[in-house]
mmCIF file of C-alpha atoms in Angstrom:
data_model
loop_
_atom_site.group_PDB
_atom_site.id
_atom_site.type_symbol
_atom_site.label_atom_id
_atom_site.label_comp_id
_atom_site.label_asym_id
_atom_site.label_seq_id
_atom_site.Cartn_x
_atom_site.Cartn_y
_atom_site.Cartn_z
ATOM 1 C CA UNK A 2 18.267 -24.275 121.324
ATOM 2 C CA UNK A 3 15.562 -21.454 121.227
ATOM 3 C CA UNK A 4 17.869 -19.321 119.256
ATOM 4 C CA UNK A 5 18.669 -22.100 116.483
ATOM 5 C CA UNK A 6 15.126 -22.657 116.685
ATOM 6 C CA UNK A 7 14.118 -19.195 115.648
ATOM 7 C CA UNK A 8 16.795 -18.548 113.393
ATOM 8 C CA UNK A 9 15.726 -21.671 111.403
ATOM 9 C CA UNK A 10 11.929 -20.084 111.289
ATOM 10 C CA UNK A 11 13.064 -16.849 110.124
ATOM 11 C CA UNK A 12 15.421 -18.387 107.233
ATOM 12 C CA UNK A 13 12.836 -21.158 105.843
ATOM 13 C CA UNK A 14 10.093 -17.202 106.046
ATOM 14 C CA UNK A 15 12.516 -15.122 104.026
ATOM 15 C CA UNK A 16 12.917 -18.296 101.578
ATOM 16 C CA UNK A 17 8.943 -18.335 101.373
ATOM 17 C CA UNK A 18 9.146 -14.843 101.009
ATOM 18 C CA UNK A 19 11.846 -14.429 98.127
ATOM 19 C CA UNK A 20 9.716 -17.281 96.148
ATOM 20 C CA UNK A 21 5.906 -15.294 96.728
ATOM 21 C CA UNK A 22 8.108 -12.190 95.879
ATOM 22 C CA UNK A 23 9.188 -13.921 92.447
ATOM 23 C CA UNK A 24 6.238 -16.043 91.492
ATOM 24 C CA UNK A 25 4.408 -12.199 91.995
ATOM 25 C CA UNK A 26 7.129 -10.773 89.494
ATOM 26 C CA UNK A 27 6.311 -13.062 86.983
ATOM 27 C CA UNK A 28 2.803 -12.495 87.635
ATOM 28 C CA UNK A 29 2.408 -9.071 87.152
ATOM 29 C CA UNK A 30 4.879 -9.199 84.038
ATOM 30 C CA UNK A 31 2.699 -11.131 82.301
ATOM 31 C CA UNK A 32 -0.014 -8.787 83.018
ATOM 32 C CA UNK A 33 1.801 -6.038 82.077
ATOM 33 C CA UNK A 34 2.808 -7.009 78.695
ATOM 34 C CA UNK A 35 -0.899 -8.098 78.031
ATOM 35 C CA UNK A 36 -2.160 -4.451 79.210
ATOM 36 C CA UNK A 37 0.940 -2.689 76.991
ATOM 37 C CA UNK A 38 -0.440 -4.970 74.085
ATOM 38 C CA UNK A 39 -3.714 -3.771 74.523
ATOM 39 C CA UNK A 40 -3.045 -0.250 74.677
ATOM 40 C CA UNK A 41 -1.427 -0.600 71.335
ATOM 41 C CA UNK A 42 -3.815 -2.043 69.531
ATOM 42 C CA UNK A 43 -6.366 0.398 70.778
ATOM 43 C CA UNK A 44 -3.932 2.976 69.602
ATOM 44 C CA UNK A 45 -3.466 1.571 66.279
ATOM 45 C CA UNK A 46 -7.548 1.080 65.894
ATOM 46 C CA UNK A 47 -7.673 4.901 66.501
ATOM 47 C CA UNK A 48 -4.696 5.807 64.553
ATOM 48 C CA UNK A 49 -3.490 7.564 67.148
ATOM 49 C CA UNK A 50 0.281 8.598 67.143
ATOM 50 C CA UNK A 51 2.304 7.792 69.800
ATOM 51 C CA UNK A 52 5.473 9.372 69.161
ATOM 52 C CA UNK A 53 5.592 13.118 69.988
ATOM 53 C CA UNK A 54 6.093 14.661 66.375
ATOM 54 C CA UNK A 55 3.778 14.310 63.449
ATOM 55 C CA UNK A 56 4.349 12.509 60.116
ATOM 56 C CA UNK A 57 7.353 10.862 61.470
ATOM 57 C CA UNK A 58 9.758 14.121 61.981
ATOM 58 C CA UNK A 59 12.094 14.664 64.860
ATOM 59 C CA UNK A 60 10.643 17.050 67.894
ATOM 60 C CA UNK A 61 12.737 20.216 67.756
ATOM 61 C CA UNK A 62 14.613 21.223 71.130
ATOM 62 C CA UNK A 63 13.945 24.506 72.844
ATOM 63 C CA UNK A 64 17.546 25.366 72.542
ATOM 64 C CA UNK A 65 17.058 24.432 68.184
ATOM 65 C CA UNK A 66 14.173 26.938 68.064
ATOM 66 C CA UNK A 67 14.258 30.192 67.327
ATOM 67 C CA UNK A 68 11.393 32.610 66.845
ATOM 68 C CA UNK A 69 10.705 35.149 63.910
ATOM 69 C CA UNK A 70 7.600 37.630 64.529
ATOM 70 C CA UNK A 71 5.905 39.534 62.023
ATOM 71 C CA UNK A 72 6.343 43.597 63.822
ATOM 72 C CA UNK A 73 2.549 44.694 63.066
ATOM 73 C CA UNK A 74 -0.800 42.039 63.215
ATOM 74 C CA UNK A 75 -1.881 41.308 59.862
ATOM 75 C CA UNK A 76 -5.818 42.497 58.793
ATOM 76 C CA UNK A 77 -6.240 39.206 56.641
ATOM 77 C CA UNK A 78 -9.775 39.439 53.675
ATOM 78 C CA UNK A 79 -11.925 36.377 54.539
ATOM 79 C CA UNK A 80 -14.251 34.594 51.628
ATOM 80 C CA UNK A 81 -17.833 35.410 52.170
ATOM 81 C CA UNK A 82 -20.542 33.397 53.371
ATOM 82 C CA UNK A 83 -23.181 32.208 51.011
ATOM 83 C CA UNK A 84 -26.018 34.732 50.672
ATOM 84 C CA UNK A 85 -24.086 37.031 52.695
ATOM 85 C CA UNK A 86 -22.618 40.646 51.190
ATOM 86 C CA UNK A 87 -20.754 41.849 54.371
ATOM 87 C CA UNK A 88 -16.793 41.680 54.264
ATOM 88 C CA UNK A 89 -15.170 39.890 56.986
ATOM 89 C CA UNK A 90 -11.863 40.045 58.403
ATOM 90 C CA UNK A 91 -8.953 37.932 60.625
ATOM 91 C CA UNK A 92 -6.613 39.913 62.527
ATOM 92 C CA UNK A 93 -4.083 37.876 63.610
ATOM 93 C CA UNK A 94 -0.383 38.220 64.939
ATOM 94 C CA UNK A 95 2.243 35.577 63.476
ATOM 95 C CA UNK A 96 5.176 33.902 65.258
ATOM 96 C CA UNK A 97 7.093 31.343 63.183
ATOM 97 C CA UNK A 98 9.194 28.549 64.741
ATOM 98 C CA UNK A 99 12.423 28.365 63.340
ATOM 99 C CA UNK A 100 15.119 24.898 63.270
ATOM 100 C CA UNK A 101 18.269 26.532 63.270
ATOM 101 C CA UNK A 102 20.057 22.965 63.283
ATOM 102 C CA UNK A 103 17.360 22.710 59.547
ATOM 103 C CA UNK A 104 19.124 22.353 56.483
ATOM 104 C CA UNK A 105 18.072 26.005 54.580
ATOM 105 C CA UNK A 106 18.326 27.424 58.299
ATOM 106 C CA UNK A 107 22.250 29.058 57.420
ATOM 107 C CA UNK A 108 20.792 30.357 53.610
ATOM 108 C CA UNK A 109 17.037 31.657 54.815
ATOM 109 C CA UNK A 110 16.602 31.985 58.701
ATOM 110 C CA UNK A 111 18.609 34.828 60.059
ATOM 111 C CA UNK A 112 15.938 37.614 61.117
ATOM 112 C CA UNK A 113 17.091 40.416 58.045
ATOM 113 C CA UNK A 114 17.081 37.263 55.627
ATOM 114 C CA UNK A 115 13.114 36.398 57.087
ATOM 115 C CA UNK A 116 12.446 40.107 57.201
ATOM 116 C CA UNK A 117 13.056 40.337 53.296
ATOM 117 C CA UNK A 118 10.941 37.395 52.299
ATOM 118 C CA UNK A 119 8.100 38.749 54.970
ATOM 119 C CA UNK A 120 5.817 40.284 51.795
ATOM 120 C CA UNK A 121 6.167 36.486 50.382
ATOM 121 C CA UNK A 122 5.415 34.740 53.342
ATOM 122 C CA UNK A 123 2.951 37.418 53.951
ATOM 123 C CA UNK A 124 0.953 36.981 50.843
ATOM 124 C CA UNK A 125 1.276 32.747 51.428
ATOM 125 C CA UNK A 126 -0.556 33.673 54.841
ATOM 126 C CA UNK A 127 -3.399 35.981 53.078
ATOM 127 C CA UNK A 128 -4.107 33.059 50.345
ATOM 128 C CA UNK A 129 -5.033 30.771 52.877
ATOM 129 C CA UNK A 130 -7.062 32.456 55.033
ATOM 130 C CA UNK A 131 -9.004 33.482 51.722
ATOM 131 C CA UNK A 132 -9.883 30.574 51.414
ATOM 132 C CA UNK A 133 -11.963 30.205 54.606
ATOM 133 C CA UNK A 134 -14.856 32.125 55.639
ATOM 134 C CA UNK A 135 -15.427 33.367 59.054
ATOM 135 C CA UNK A 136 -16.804 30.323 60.572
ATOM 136 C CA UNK A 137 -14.527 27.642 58.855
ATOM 137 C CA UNK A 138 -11.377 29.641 59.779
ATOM 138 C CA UNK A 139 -12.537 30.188 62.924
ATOM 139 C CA UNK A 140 -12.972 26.192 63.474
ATOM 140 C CA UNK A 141 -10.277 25.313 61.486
ATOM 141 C CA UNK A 142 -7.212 26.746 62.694
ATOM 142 C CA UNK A 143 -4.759 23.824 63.175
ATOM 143 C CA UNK A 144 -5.928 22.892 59.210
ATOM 144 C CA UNK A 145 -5.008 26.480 58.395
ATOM 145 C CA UNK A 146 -1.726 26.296 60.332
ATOM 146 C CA UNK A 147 -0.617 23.201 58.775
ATOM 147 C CA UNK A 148 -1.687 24.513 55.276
ATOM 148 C CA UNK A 149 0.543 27.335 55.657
ATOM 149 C CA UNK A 150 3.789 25.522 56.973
ATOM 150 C CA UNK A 151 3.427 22.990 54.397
ATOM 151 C CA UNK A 152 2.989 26.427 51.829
ATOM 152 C CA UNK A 153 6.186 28.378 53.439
ATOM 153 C CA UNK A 154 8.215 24.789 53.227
ATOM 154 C CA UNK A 155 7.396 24.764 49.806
ATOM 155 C CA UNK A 156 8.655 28.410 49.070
ATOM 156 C CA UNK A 157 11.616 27.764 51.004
ATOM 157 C CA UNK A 158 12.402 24.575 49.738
ATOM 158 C CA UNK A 159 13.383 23.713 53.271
ATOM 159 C CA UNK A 160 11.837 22.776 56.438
ATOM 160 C CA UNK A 161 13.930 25.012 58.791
ATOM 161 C CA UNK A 162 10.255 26.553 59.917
ATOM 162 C CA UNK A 163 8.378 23.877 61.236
ATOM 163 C CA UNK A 164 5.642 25.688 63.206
ATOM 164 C CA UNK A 165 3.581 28.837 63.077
ATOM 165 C CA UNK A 166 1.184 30.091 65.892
ATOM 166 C CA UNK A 167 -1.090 32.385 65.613
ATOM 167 C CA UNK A 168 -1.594 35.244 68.110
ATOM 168 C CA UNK A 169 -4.207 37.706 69.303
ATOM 169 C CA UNK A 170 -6.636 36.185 66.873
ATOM 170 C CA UNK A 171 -10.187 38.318 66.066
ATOM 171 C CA UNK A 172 -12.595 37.807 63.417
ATOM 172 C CA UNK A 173 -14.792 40.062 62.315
#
């Protein structure tokens, strides 16, 4: 009799248990949605992205990307300062990232095709910088970058280079 006994506690606690177990589910379901609706609407108040690639492209893979160098750092002319008659210099090492799954990628983005077109994308490089001084290209280098992607796009009439990073950066 003890053992029915027990065995009838132990089923009418795992019942109790199962419903606290779902009524909690529900619970902190609820919650959850309400917290993941939050977030959102912060995000969207702050215009924040929350996908992983800008303006709506696709993140490129690691095993899509490719990487094109320029062989010596370029000695880039700066705009002067106001009131100021010194000369001032960026030297700067260039990597571009290259798509090779890009449309343009088969035409353009072997290293001898890139290596003939470096004066052009050279001299794309050199006209932005000029536009910066010292100061505003030292603070503005993700403007800069994106100026000059969106400038080697438009040469190329493609987007097969999506990135360019800038290495070993000096001013002076």
């Amino acid at each position: 009799m003890k053992k029915n006994l027990i065995s009838v506690i132990i089923l009418a606690l795992l019942i109790v248990n199962i419903v606290l177990t779902a009524i909690m589910m529900f619970s902190v379901t609820g919650a959850s949605k309400k917290t993941s609706a939050l977030v959102d609407n912060i995000a969207t108040v702050l215009n924040l992205e929350l996908a992983t690639s800008e303006e709506g492209e696709e993140a490129v893979s690691m095993a899509d990307t490719e990487t094109y160098s320029f062989a010596e750092p370029m000695t880039i002319p700066l705009k002067k300062s106001e009131g100021e008659d010194k000369d001032h210099y960026c030297i700067v090492s260039i990597t571009l990232s290259i798509n090779n799954k890009a449309d343009g990628y088969k035409e353009y983005g072997s290293a001898e095709s890139l290596a003939t077109m470096e004066g052009l994308i050279k001299d794309e490089i050199n006209s932005v910088f000029a536009q910066y001084t010292m100061e505003e290209a030292r603070d503005n280098q993700e403007t800069i970058k994106k100026e000059i992607i969106g400038r080697i796009q438009t040469m190329f009439e493609s987007k097969f280079i999506y990135n360019v990073s800038f290495g070993d950066i000096m001013f002076g």
